[in-house]
Every structure is written in C-alpha cells, then in structure tokens.
Coordinates of C-alpha atoms in Angstrom, one line a residue:
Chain A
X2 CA 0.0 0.0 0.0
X3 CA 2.8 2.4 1.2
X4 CA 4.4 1.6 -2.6
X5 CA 1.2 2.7 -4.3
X6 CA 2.2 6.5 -5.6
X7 CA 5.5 4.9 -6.9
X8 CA 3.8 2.0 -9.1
X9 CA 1.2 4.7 -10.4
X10 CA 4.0 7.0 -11.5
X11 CA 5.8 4.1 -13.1
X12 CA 2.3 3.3 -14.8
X13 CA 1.6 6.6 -15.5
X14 CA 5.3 6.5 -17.2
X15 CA 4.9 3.2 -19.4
X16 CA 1.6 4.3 -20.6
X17 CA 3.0 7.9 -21.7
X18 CA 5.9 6.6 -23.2
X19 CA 4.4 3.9 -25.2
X20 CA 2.1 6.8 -26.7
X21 CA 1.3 7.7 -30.5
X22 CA 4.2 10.6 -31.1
X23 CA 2.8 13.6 -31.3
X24 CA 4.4 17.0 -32.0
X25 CA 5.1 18.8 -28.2
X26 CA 3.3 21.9 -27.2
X27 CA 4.8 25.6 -27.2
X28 CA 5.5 25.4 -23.0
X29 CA 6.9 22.2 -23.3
X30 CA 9.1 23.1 -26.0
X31 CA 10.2 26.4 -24.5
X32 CA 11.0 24.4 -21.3
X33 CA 13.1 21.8 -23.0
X34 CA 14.8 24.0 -24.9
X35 CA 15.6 26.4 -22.0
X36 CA 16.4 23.4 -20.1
X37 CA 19.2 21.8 -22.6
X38 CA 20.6 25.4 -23.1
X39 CA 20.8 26.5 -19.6
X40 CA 21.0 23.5 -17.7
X41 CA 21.9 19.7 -19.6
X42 CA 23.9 20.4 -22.2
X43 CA 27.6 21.1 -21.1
X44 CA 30.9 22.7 -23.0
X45 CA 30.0 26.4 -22.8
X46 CA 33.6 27.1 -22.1
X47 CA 35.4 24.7 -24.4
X48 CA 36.7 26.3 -27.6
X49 CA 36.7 25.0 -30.9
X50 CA 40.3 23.9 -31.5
X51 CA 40.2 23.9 -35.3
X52 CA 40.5 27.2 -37.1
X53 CA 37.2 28.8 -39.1
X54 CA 38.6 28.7 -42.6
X55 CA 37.3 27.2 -45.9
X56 CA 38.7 23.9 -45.6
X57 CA 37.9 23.3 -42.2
X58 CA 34.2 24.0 -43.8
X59 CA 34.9 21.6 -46.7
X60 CA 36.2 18.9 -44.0
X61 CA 33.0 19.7 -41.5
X62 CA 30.7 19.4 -44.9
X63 CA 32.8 16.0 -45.7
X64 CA 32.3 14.6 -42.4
X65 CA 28.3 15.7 -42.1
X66 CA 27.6 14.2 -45.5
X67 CA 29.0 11.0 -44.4
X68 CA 26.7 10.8 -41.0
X69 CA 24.6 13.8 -40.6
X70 CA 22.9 14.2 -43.7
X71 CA 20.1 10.8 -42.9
X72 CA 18.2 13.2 -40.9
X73 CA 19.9 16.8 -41.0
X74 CA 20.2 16.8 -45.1
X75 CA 22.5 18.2 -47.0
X76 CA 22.4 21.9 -46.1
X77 CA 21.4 21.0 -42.3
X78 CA 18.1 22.3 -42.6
X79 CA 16.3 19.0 -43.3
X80 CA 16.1 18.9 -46.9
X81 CA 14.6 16.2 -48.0
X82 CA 14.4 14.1 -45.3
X83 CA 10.8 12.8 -45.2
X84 CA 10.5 12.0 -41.5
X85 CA 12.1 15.2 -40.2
X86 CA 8.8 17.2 -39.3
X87 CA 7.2 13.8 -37.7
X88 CA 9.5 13.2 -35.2
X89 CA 9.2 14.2 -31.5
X90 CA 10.7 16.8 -31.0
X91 CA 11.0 17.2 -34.9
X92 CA 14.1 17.7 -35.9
X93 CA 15.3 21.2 -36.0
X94 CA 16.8 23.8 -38.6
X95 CA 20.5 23.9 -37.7
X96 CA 20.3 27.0 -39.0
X97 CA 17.4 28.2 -36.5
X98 CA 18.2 30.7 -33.9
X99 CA 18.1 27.8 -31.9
X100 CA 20.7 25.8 -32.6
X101 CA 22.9 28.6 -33.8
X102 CA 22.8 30.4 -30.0
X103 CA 24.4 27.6 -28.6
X104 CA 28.2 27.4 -28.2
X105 CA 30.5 25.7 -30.5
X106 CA 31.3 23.3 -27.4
X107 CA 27.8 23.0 -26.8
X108 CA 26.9 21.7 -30.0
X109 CA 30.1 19.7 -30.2
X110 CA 29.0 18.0 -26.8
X111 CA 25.5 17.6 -28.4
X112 CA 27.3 15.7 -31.5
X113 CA 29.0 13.7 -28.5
X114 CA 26.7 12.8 -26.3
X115 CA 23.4 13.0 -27.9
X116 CA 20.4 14.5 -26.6
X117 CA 17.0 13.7 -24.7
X118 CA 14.2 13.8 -25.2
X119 CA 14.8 14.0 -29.1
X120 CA 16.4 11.3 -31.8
X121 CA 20.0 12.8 -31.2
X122 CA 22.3 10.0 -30.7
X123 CA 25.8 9.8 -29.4
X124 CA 28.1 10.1 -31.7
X125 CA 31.1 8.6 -29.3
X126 CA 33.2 6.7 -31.2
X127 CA 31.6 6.8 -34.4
X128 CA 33.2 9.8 -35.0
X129 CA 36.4 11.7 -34.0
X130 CA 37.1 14.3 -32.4
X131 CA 38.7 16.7 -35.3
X132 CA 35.5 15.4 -37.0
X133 CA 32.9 16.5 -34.8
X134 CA 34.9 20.1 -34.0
X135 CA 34.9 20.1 -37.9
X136 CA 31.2 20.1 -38.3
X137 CA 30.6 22.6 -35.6
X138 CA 32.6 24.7 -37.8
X139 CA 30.4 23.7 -40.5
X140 CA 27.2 24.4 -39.0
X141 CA 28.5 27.9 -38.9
X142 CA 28.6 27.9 -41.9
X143 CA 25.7 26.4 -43.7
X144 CA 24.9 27.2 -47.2
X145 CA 21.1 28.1 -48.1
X146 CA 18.2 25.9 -47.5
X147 CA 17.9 23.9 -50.3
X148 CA 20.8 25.0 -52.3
X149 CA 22.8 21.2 -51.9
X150 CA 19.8 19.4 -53.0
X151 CA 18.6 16.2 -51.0
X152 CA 20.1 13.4 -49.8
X153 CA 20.2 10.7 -52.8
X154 CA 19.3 7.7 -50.1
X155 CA 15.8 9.5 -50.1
X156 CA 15.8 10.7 -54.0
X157 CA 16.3 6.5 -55.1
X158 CA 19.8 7.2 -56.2
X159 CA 21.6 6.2 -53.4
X160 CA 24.2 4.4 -55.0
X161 CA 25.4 7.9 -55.7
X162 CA 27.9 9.9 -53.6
X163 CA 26.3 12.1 -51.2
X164 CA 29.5 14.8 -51.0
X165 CA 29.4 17.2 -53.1
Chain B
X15 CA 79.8 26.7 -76.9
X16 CA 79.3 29.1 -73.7
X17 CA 75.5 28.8 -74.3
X18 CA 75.6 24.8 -74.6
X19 CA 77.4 24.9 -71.2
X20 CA 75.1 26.7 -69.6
X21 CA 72.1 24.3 -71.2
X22 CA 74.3 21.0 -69.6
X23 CA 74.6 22.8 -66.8
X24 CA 71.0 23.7 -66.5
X25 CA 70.0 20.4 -67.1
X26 CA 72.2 18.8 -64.6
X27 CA 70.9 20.9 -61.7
X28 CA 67.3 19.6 -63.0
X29 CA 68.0 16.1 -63.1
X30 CA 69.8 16.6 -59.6
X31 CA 66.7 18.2 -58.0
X32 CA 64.3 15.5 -59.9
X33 CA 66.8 12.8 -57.8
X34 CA 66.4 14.7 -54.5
X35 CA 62.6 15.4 -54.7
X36 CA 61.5 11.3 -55.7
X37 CA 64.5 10.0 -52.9
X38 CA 64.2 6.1 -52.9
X39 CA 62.3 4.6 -49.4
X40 CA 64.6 3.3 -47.7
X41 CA 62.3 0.9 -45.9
X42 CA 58.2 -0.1 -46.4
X43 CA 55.7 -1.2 -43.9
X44 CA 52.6 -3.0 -44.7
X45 CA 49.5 -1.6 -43.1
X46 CA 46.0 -3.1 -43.2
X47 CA 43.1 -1.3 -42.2
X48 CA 39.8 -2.7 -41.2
X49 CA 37.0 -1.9 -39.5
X50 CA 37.9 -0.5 -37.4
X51 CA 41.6 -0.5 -36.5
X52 CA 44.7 -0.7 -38.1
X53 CA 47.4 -3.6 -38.3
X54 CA 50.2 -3.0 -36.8
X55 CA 48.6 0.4 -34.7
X56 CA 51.8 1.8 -33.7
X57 CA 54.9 2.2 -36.0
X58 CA 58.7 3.7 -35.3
X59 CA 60.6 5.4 -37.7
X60 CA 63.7 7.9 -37.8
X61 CA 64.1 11.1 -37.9
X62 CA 65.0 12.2 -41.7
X63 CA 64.4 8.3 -42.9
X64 CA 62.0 7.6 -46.0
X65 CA 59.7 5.5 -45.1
X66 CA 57.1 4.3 -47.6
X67 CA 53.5 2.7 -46.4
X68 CA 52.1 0.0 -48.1
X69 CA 48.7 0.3 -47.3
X70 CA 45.9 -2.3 -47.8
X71 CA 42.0 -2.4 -46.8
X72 CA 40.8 -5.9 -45.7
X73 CA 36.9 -4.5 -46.0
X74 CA 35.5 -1.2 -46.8
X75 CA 37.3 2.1 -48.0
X76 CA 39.4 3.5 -45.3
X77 CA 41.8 6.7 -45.3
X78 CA 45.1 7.1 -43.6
X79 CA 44.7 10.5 -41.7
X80 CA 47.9 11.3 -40.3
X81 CA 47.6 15.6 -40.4
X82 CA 51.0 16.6 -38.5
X83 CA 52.6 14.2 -41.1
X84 CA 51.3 15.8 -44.2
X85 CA 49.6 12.1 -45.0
X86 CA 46.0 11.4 -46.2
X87 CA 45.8 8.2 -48.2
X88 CA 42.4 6.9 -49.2
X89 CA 42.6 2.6 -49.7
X90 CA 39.6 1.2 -51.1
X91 CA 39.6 -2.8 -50.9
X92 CA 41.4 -4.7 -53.7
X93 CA 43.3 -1.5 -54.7
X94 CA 46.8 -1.5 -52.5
X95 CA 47.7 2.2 -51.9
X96 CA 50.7 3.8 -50.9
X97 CA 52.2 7.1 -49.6
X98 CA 55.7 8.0 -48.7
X99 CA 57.2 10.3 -46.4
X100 CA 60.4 11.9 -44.4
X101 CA 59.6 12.7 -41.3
X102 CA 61.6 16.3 -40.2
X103 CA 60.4 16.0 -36.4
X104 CA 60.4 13.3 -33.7
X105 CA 57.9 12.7 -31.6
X106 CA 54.5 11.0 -31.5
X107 CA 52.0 11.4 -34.8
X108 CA 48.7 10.7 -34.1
X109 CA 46.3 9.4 -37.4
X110 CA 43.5 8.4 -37.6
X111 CA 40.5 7.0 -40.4
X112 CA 39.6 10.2 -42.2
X113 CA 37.2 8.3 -44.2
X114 CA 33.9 7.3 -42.6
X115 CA 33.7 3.7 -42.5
X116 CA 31.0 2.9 -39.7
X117 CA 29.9 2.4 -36.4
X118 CA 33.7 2.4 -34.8
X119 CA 35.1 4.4 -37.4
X120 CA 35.8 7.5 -34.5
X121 CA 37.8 4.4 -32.8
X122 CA 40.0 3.9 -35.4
X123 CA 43.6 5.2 -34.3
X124 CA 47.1 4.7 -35.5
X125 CA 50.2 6.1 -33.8
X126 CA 53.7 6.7 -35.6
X127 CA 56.8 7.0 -33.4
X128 CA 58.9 9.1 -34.8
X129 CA 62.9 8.6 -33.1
X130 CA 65.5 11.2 -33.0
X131 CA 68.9 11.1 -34.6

C-alpha cells in the first residue's frame, strides 16, 4: 500500500511513453529547450580547437555528408528528409536561432553525447574528435536551404555519392 | 659553346633536383586497415628516414589520416595504396580513419613514433 504513488508514477510513465508521437506543445518546447541550453547540455567554455577557414568548412561538410545528412540533409536544414517534421521533438533547422545560439562546445558536446528527449544519438566513437569540431565549424557555416539538394538515399539514387 | 654549357649545366641541376625530390624509401611497412583498426597500430621510424606505407584495406574504403605528417591516403579494398614520407620531427603522430567507414570508425587510431637522430 505504502508503494502505491511509486507504481502509479511508473504506470503513468509506461503508458506515456508507449504513446502515439505527437508534435510537443509551445510550453513544453520552450521548457526543454531552456532546459538543454541552460542546464543539460555542457561545453560552454570549451573552444573549438580547429580554425574557421574554408577547408575546415569543406572537411566539417565531408564529415556531415558521411553521417549527418540521414536526418539533418545536406544543407542542415532538413532537406529532404521525409521523417524530419514527424519526429518528436522534430528535428530542427541547424540553421534556426536555436541551434545557432548555442556554443560551438555546446553543440560539439551535443554531436558527443546525444540528446534527450529528441532522436539525437551519441556520436562517441563513431566519429572523431577533429570530425565533430569540424562540423561545428560547419554548422557555422551552412549554405542556403535547399541549395545542396537532397540526400540521394531519399531521391532513389543512393548508389550515388552524397559529398558534393 | 658558352650557351651549350650553360644548357648542360642547366640540365644537370634539374636532373639533380628530380633525384632529391623522388628520394628512394629506404624501408616499407605493410599496413591493413579494417574496421575498425589498423594492423600494426603503432609504428617507429627515424628522424630524416623515407619511409614508404604500403597500405591495404581488408573491407571497406578506409583513409590514412595522419595531419601533422602531411599524409591522407584513401585505400579502397582490392586496390593496395601507398604514400611516402620523411619525417623532419620526432615525436609521437597521431592518425586516424579520415574516411567514414561505420559504427567504430571514431575508434580507429594509429600512432607513428617518430625517433630522433
């Protein structure tokens, strides 16, 4: 009996999570956001060892089109990807204000780590280091929405090279 | 007979600098690359010593990332590559995969010793 509140919360918990995704509301969106900014996601202070010049960009837009680009696109603004408006959170613009008012160690601990809620995973070993600072650098310098095309594994020419 | 001098000697100092610039290895190691490491992981050369890499891909296409060494050698499987170099420096050169392979490919490290004189 004294258990009770704890096996309704964990009921409570299965039965949300095994819900129908659905997009989140504007609080709990703020909230999160606020949250991850402010609170979860670490690096603030860390600096981004590699130097902002055009072929760190070209080695950032290398590495993204090898990984990033199944849900990010091309350009990092979703191009193309069918699912990216359907997931929960969907998956954001890295070119919103955003993504773009975090910290370059904040977003290369995101690449690291991963982020929840959302379908950010940790990238931890899949890539390196010099890659992930790389596309940091890159995501600073996106090109237009649109401009790189889509993603050939979602246009039925994937045998294609994605890099462009 | 002044100006055919001059040509000999003109094309001496070429041929010289052709010699210089495409020095003979004096030594090759075999490197295979997998996912996701490489075989052997750790290598020792000297300072000022020629060194080519023979390097071989036992799966997928793999690169030889070594930045601080001047060396980035794709190797795709079935097609040996190679690279040569001279190291100037001692010390330890970190490389890595610079060409995304898959779920380990971050892993993927290689480490060149580099001895003095």
């Amino acid at each position: 009996m004294r258990d009770l509140p704890l096996l309704s919360a964990c009921a409570l918990s299965l039965l949300l999570s095994a819900c129908r995704v659905t997009a989140p509301g504007r609080a709990e969106t703020g909230l999160m956001q606020w949250t991850k900014k402010h609170i979860t996601v670490s690096g603030k202070g860390i600096r981004n060892p590699l130097p902002d010049k055009e072929q760190t960009v070209n080695d950032g837009k290398a590495a993204f089109g090898h990984y990033c680009i199944v849900c990010h696109g091309l350009d990092g603004q979703n191009t193309g990807v069918p699912f990216a408006a359907n997931l929960s959170p969907p998956v954001p613009s890295l070119a919103s204000k955003e993504v773009q008012s975090y910290a370059d160690g904040q977003l290369k601990w995101i690449i690291d780590n991963g982020i929840a809620p959302s379908g950010m995973p940790a990238s931890h070993g899949i890539l390196n280091d010099d890659e992930m600072w790389s596309i940091v650098v890159y995501l600073r310098h996106l090109p237009p929405a649109g401009s790189l095309g889509e993603p050939r594994v979602y246009s039925g020419e994937e045998d294609g090279d994605d890099q462009k | 007979m002044m100006n055919a001098r001059m040509v000999m000697l003109v094309a001496l100092c070429v041929s010289t600098a052709e010699c210089m610039a495409t020095q003979e290895p004096e030594r090759t190691i075999e490197i295979h690359v997998h996912r996701y490491a490489f075989s052997p992981s750790e290598i020792t050369v000297r300072k000022g010593e020629t060194v080519r890499l023979k390097l071989f891909s036992d799966d997928v296409t793999h690169s030889l990332l070594i930045k601080d060494l001047g060396i980035n050698q794709t190797v795709a499987k079935g097609k040996p590559a190679e690279v040569t170099f001279t190291p100037r420096q001692a010390g330890d050169f970190h490389g890595q995969c610079g060409r995304f392979c898959g779920s380990g490919h971050g892993q993927m490290a290689i480490a060149v010793h580099v001895t003095g004189d």
